[in-house]
GROMACS .gro file of C-alpha atoms in nm:
model
  313
    1MET     CA    1   0.000   0.000   0.000
    2ALA     CA    2   0.281   0.237   0.094
    3ASP     CA    3   0.464   0.157  -0.232
    4ARG     CA    4   0.151   0.232  -0.435
    5LEU     CA    5   0.105   0.567  -0.261
    6PHE     CA    6   0.473   0.651  -0.318
    7ASN     CA    7   0.449   0.563  -0.689
    8LEU     CA    8   0.129   0.766  -0.725
    9SER     CA    9   0.295   1.067  -0.563
   10ALA     CA   10   0.604   1.030  -0.787
   11ASN     CA   11   0.387   1.006  -1.098
   12ARG     CA   12   0.198   1.320  -0.999
   13ARG     CA   13   0.526   1.510  -0.956
   14ILE     CA   14   0.642   1.394  -1.301
   15VAL     CA   15   0.311   1.500  -1.459
   16VAL     CA   16   0.339   1.841  -1.290
   17GLY     CA   17   0.698   1.876  -1.416
   18LEU     CA   18   0.593   1.790  -1.772
   19LEU     CA   19   0.304   2.038  -1.761
   20VAL     CA   20   0.528   2.315  -1.625
   21ASN     CA   21   0.781   2.252  -1.902
   22LEU     CA   22   0.511   2.239  -2.170
   23LEU     CA   23   0.346   2.563  -2.061
   24SER     CA   24   0.668   2.754  -1.989
   25SER     CA   25   0.849   2.649  -2.311
   26ILE     CA   26   0.556   2.753  -2.529
   27CYS     CA   27   0.475   3.058  -2.319
   28ILE     CA   28   0.828   3.205  -2.335
   29VAL     CA   29   0.818   3.217  -2.716
   30PHE     CA   30   0.482   3.391  -2.729
   31ILE     CA   31   0.559   3.632  -2.442
   32ASN     CA   32   0.888   3.740  -2.598
   33LYS     CA   33   0.722   3.786  -2.937
   34TRP     CA   34   0.447   3.991  -2.770
   35ILE     CA   35   0.707   4.210  -2.598
   36TYR     CA   36   0.887   4.277  -2.927
   37VAL     CA   37   0.569   4.341  -3.127
   38HIS     CA   38   0.368   4.547  -2.877
   39TYR     CA   39   0.630   4.715  -2.654
   40GLY     CA   40   0.951   4.723  -2.860
   41PHE     CA   41   1.156   4.634  -2.552
   42PRO     CA   42   1.533   4.614  -2.632
   43ASN     CA   43   1.647   4.261  -2.707
   44MET     CA   44   1.978   4.243  -2.520
   45THR     CA   45   1.827   4.407  -2.213
   46LEU     CA   46   1.548   4.149  -2.212
   47THR     CA   47   1.813   3.875  -2.231
   48LEU     CA   48   1.993   4.036  -1.935
   49VAL     CA   49   1.669   4.033  -1.735
   50HIS     CA   50   1.629   3.660  -1.811
   51PHE     CA   51   1.983   3.586  -1.693
   52VAL     CA   52   1.945   3.780  -1.370
   53VAL     CA   53   1.608   3.624  -1.284
   54THR     CA   54   1.743   3.277  -1.368
   55TRP     CA   55   2.040   3.326  -1.135
   56LEU     CA   56   1.816   3.459  -0.856
   57GLY     CA   57   1.587   3.159  -0.903
   58LEU     CA   58   1.881   2.918  -0.886
   59TRP     CA   59   2.012   3.097  -0.577
   60ALA     CA   60   1.672   3.044  -0.412
   61CYS     CA   61   1.675   2.676  -0.520
   62GLN     CA   62   2.013   2.607  -0.364
   63LYS     CA   63   1.900   2.780  -0.043
   64MET     CA   64   1.609   2.534  -0.037
   65ASP     CA   65   1.855   2.243  -0.094
   66ILE     CA   66   1.710   2.156  -0.435
   67PHE     CA   67   2.069   2.125  -0.558
   68ALA     CA   68   2.415   2.170  -0.407
   69PRO     CA   69   2.646   2.430  -0.571
   70LYS     CA   70   2.995   2.316  -0.667
   71SER     CA   71   3.290   2.554  -0.664
   72LEU     CA   72   3.416   2.611  -1.020
   73PRO     CA   73   3.711   2.817  -1.149
   74VAL     CA   74   3.567   3.109  -1.347
   75ARG     CA   75   3.842   3.097  -1.612
   76ARG     CA   76   3.727   2.747  -1.718
   77ILE     CA   77   3.372   2.859  -1.803
   78VAL     CA   78   3.437   3.206  -1.954
   79TRP     CA   79   3.388   3.092  -2.315
   80LEU     CA   80   3.083   2.891  -2.214
   81ALA     CA   81   2.930   3.200  -2.051
   82LEU     CA   82   3.005   3.409  -2.362
   83SER     CA   83   2.841   3.150  -2.588
   84PHE     CA   84   2.544   3.144  -2.348
   85CYS     CA   85   2.504   3.521  -2.404
   86GLY     CA   86   2.533   3.479  -2.778
   87PHE     CA   87   2.287   3.196  -2.828
   88VAL     CA   88   2.012   3.357  -2.616
   89ALA     CA   89   2.062   3.702  -2.772
   90PHE     CA   90   2.073   3.575  -3.132
   91THR     CA   91   1.774   3.342  -3.092
   92ASN     CA   92   1.575   3.629  -2.941
   93LEU     CA   93   1.679   3.852  -3.233
   94SER     CA   94   1.570   3.574  -3.469
   95LEU     CA   95   1.231   3.564  -3.296
   96GLN     CA   96   1.208   3.944  -3.318
   97ASN     CA   97   1.280   3.956  -3.692
   98ASN     CA   98   1.114   3.635  -3.818
   99SER     CA   99   0.773   3.472  -3.806
  100ILE     CA  100   0.737   3.216  -3.528
  101GLY     CA  101   0.725   2.936  -3.786
  102THR     CA  102   1.058   3.034  -3.943
  103TYR     CA  103   1.210   3.096  -3.598
  104GLN     CA  104   1.101   2.753  -3.475
  105LEU     CA  105   1.216   2.567  -3.785
  106ALA     CA  106   1.552   2.746  -3.784
  107LYS     CA  107   1.612   2.603  -3.437
  108ALA     CA  108   1.573   2.255  -3.587
  109MET     CA  109   1.896   2.319  -3.782
  110THR     CA  110   2.084   2.298  -3.451
  111THR     CA  111   2.099   1.916  -3.479
  112PRO     CA  112   2.273   1.908  -3.822
  113VAL     CA  113   2.519   2.180  -3.715
  114ILE     CA  114   2.604   1.998  -3.389
  115ILE     CA  115   2.674   1.681  -3.588
  116LEU     CA  116   2.894   1.882  -3.829
  117ILE     CA  117   3.091   2.037  -3.540
  118GLN     CA  118   3.137   1.706  -3.359
  119THR     CA  119   3.242   1.530  -3.681
  120THR     CA  120   3.486   1.804  -3.789
  121TYR     CA  121   3.647   1.911  -3.463
  122TYR     CA  122   3.585   1.623  -3.221
  123LYS     CA  123   3.628   1.338  -3.474
  124LYS     CA  124   3.303   1.180  -3.359
  125THR     CA  125   3.137   0.937  -3.601
  126PHE     CA  126   2.768   0.902  -3.681
  127SER     CA  127   2.584   0.625  -3.863
  128THR     CA  128   2.461   0.665  -4.221
  129LYS     CA  129   2.099   0.646  -4.098
  130ILE     CA  130   2.155   0.945  -3.866
  131LYS     CA  131   2.316   1.147  -4.146
  132LEU     CA  132   2.026   1.069  -4.384
  133THR     CA  133   1.771   1.209  -4.136
  134LEU     CA  134   1.942   1.549  -4.169
  135VAL     CA  135   1.830   1.571  -4.533
  136PRO     CA  136   1.453   1.618  -4.469
  137ILE     CA  137   1.528   1.848  -4.172
  138THR     CA  138   1.741   2.078  -4.390
  139LEU     CA  139   1.511   2.062  -4.693
  140GLY     CA  140   1.208   2.142  -4.478
  141VAL     CA  141   1.373   2.449  -4.326
  142ILE     CA  142   1.483   2.575  -4.669
  143LEU     CA  143   1.136   2.513  -4.818
  144ASN     CA  144   0.960   2.700  -4.536
  145SER     CA  145   1.204   2.993  -4.546
  146TYR     CA  146   1.184   3.027  -4.926
  147TYR     CA  147   0.804   3.057  -4.923
  148ASP     CA  148   0.780   3.267  -4.604
  149VAL     CA  149   0.636   3.605  -4.708
  150ARG     CA  150   0.820   3.766  -4.414
  151PHE     CA  151   1.156   3.628  -4.527
  152ASN     CA  152   1.431   3.889  -4.485
  153MET     CA  153   1.810   3.890  -4.479
  154LEU     CA  154   1.837   4.040  -4.130
  155GLY     CA  155   1.613   3.772  -3.979
  156THR     CA  156   1.800   3.500  -4.170
  157THR     CA  157   2.135   3.634  -4.047
  158PHE     CA  158   2.023   3.633  -3.683
  159ALA     CA  159   1.868   3.287  -3.722
  160SER     CA  160   2.191   3.150  -3.874
  161LEU     CA  161   2.408   3.304  -3.602
  162GLY     CA  162   2.166   3.175  -3.340
  163VAL     CA  163   2.191   2.819  -3.476
  164LEU     CA  164   2.572   2.834  -3.491
  165VAL     CA  165   2.624   2.974  -3.141
  166THR     CA  166   2.353   2.749  -2.991
  167SER     CA  167   2.521   2.444  -3.144
  168LEU     CA  168   2.861   2.549  -3.005
  169TYR     CA  169   2.706   2.611  -2.664
  170GLN     CA  170   2.537   2.270  -2.651
  171VAL     CA  171   2.858   2.093  -2.755
  172TRP     CA  172   3.059   2.287  -2.494
  173VAL     CA  173   2.801   2.226  -2.221
  174GLY     CA  174   2.830   1.851  -2.265
  175ALA     CA  175   3.209   1.872  -2.266
  176LYS     CA  176   3.222   2.099  -1.958
  177GLN     CA  177   2.977   1.888  -1.759
  178HIS     CA  178   3.196   1.585  -1.821
  179GLU     CA  179   3.520   1.775  -1.762
  180LEU     CA  180   3.409   1.950  -1.440
  181GLN     CA  181   3.182   1.668  -1.316
  182VAL     CA  182   2.879   1.892  -1.262
  183ASN     CA  183   2.511   1.877  -1.357
  184SER     CA  184   2.324   2.137  -1.562
  185MET     CA  185   2.197   2.337  -1.264
  186GLN     CA  186   2.540   2.355  -1.101
  187LEU     CA  187   2.688   2.480  -1.428
  188LEU     CA  188   2.406   2.728  -1.492
  189TYR     CA  189   2.445   2.862  -1.136
  190TYR     CA  190   2.786   2.999  -1.242
  191GLN     CA  191   2.704   3.074  -1.604
  192ALA     CA  192   2.404   3.299  -1.538
  193PRO     CA  193   2.578   3.568  -1.322
  194LEU     CA  194   2.891   3.558  -1.540
  195SER     CA  195   2.684   3.599  -1.856
  196SER     CA  196   2.486   3.879  -1.686
  197GLY     CA  197   2.812   4.062  -1.616
  198PHE     CA  198   2.923   4.032  -1.980
  199LEU     CA  199   2.587   4.160  -2.110
  200LEU     CA  200   2.585   4.444  -1.858
  201CYS     CA  201   2.911   4.571  -2.009
  202VAL     CA  202   2.790   4.532  -2.368
  203VAL     CA  203   2.429   4.658  -2.350
  204PRO     CA  204   2.519   5.033  -2.329
  205MET     CA  205   2.718   4.999  -2.654
  206PHE     CA  206   2.421   4.870  -2.856
  207GLU     CA  207   2.106   4.985  -2.677
  208PRO     CA  208   2.007   5.318  -2.520
  209LEU     CA  209   1.984   5.339  -2.142
  210THR     CA  210   1.736   5.630  -2.128
  211GLY     CA  211   1.468   5.777  -2.352
  212ASP     CA  212   1.248   5.582  -2.593
  213GLY     CA  213   1.363   5.222  -2.623
  214GLY     CA  214   1.603   5.246  -2.327
  215ILE     CA  215   1.588   5.029  -2.016
  216PHE     CA  216   1.530   5.339  -1.802
  217GLY     CA  217   1.290   5.488  -2.054
  218PRO     CA  218   0.921   5.570  -2.004
  219TRP     CA  219   0.794   5.211  -2.000
  220SER     CA  220   0.438   5.141  -1.896
  221VAL     CA  221   0.365   4.929  -1.590
  222ALA     CA  222   0.217   4.663  -1.821
  223ALA     CA  223   0.543   4.645  -2.021
  224LEU     CA  224   0.761   4.611  -1.711
  225VAL     CA  225   0.534   4.347  -1.557
  226THR     CA  226   0.537   4.149  -1.883
  227VAL     CA  227   0.919   4.167  -1.904
  228LEU     CA  228   0.956   4.048  -1.543
  229PHE     CA  229   0.705   3.770  -1.608
  230SER     CA  230   0.904   3.657  -1.913
  231GLY     CA  231   1.211   3.631  -1.687
  232LEU     CA  232   1.024   3.408  -1.443
  233VAL     CA  233   0.902   3.190  -1.730
  234ALA     CA  234   1.259   3.163  -1.867
  235PHE     CA  235   1.371   3.038  -1.525
  236LEU     CA  236   1.089   2.782  -1.517
  237VAL     CA  237   1.197   2.653  -1.860
  238ASN     CA  238   1.550   2.583  -1.735
  239LEU     CA  239   1.430   2.433  -1.406
  240SER     CA  240   1.166   2.206  -1.563
  241ILE     CA  241   1.410   2.072  -1.825
  242TYR     CA  242   1.640   1.961  -1.542
  243TRP     CA  243   1.343   1.806  -1.359
  244ILE     CA  244   1.221   1.607  -1.661
  245ILE     CA  245   1.565   1.472  -1.753
  246GLY     CA  246   1.632   1.375  -1.392
  247ASN     CA  247   1.296   1.205  -1.332
  248THR     CA  248   1.194   1.046  -1.663
  249SER     CA  249   1.380   0.912  -1.964
  250ALA     CA  250   1.535   1.040  -2.285
  251VAL     CA  251   1.237   0.899  -2.478
  252THR     CA  252   0.989   1.100  -2.271
  253TYR     CA  253   1.186   1.421  -2.304
  254ASN     CA  254   1.239   1.393  -2.680
  255MET     CA  255   0.881   1.293  -2.759
  256PHE     CA  256   0.757   1.576  -2.539
  257GLY     CA  257   0.984   1.814  -2.731
  258HIS     CA  258   0.815   1.724  -3.062
  259PHE     CA  259   0.475   1.792  -2.905
  260LYS     CA  260   0.592   2.141  -2.799
  261PHE     CA  261   0.737   2.198  -3.147
  262CYS     CA  262   0.397   2.141  -3.312
  263ILE     CA  263   0.199   2.346  -3.058
  264THR     CA  264   0.439   2.643  -3.087
  265LEU     CA  265   0.410   2.644  -3.465
  266ILE     CA  266   0.030   2.625  -3.457
  267GLY     CA  267   0.010   2.892  -3.187
  268GLY     CA  268   0.226   3.130  -3.389
  269TYR     CA  269  -0.010   3.114  -3.685
  270LEU     CA  270  -0.322   3.148  -3.466
  271ILE     CA  271  -0.209   3.418  -3.222
  272PHE     CA  272   0.011   3.637  -3.446
  273GLN     CA  273  -0.170   3.555  -3.773
  274ASP     CA  274   0.155   3.456  -3.944
  275PRO     CA  275   0.067   3.363  -4.306
  276LEU     CA  276   0.108   2.996  -4.394
  277SER     CA  277   0.122   2.869  -4.752
  278LEU     CA  278   0.085   2.509  -4.867
  279ASN     CA  279   0.457   2.493  -4.950
  280GLN     CA  280   0.544   2.616  -4.599
  281ALA     CA  281   0.319   2.349  -4.448
  282LEU     CA  282   0.500   2.086  -4.656
  283GLY     CA  283   0.831   2.224  -4.530
  284ILE     CA  284   0.714   2.198  -4.169
  285LEU     CA  285   0.598   1.838  -4.219
  286CYS     CA  286   0.928   1.752  -4.390
  287THR     CA  287   1.131   1.895  -4.100
  288LEU     CA  288   0.912   1.725  -3.840
  289ALA     CA  289   0.950   1.389  -4.021
  290GLY     CA  290   1.327   1.433  -4.015
  291ILE     CA  291   1.330   1.520  -3.643
  292LEU     CA  292   1.112   1.222  -3.553
  293SER     CA  293   1.330   0.989  -3.762
  294TYR     CA  294   1.648   1.124  -3.605
  295THR     CA  295   1.512   1.077  -3.252
  296HIS     CA  296   1.386   0.725  -3.323
  297ILE     CA  297   1.716   0.610  -3.478
  298LYS     CA  298   1.931   0.783  -3.214
  299LEU     CA  299   1.741   0.626  -2.924
  300ALA     CA  300   1.745   0.285  -3.094
  301GLU     CA  301   2.123   0.309  -3.131
  302GLN     CA  302   2.161   0.408  -2.766
  303GLU     CA  303   1.953   0.110  -2.653
  304GLU     CA  304   2.155  -0.120  -2.880
  305GLY     CA  305   2.476   0.014  -2.726
  306LYS     CA  306   2.347  -0.045  -2.373
  307SER     CA  307   2.249  -0.404  -2.466
  308ARG     CA  308   2.596  -0.476  -2.599
  309LEU     CA  309   2.754  -0.344  -2.278
  310ALA     CA  310   2.518  -0.556  -2.067
  311GLN     CA  311   2.606  -0.872  -2.264
  312ARG     CA  312   2.979  -0.832  -2.208
  313PRO     CA  313   3.121  -1.070  -1.943
   0.00000   0.00000   0.00000
């Protein structure tokens, strides 16, 4: 009886974690887009707010013993913190200058770029099946972008830089976690304040501090509340990802990610009335088919690898 009650309680916590991640991941995209469209809040300053709120949230979590901080030498995570600034800033700029559909599909290019980086610089090998799944992903993104009526060079540039820096960041995160023997929250606990410091030095060079469009400008209460709320949602995204990975499996997390992918695309066309042509829809389906195939093959290979290890004497 006690075991059944414990399992029921654990399942409820997992369901709550999944729901929090679903709502926060979708919500952050729409809130940020709303802030850019209706308030014109400066991009880098918004990113700085997200970093600061994330660090404050992590500080509160470690005070509540949700995780234990680990002392890390700052010099060993400087480049990681810089890439953290770059990927968040560029992806936000991509969201600001593209339709949500193009923004979301551009993020799907992270997987092919990560594989390219790991193959070129880390001499990691991938199966032919994995490489073939990159074809529909890439073709789908190109097809959607070509027929997107809001296609523009500035948005494409930011999307491309966002994909490149995000890919580098994800590769470096995996390497640093292994090298420093830390989990994602322990690493983020140091990254967030360091990245905040870097952005604080850079923001005055690119964005006004006072007047229209400045952080200390005449913002309405509604704008400031929305910006603060987006920071809280950004923190929930990071926290819920850690929760899901720690309490479920890779299959659950990846399948859940595809569900969020579809809802975000649909929501963008419904809420912001982004135009959608038949060719764009075909591009989206092509990319989604590639992502699903990649996940299925990757997880199958991981399970096969685990079975081989288990069979060894």
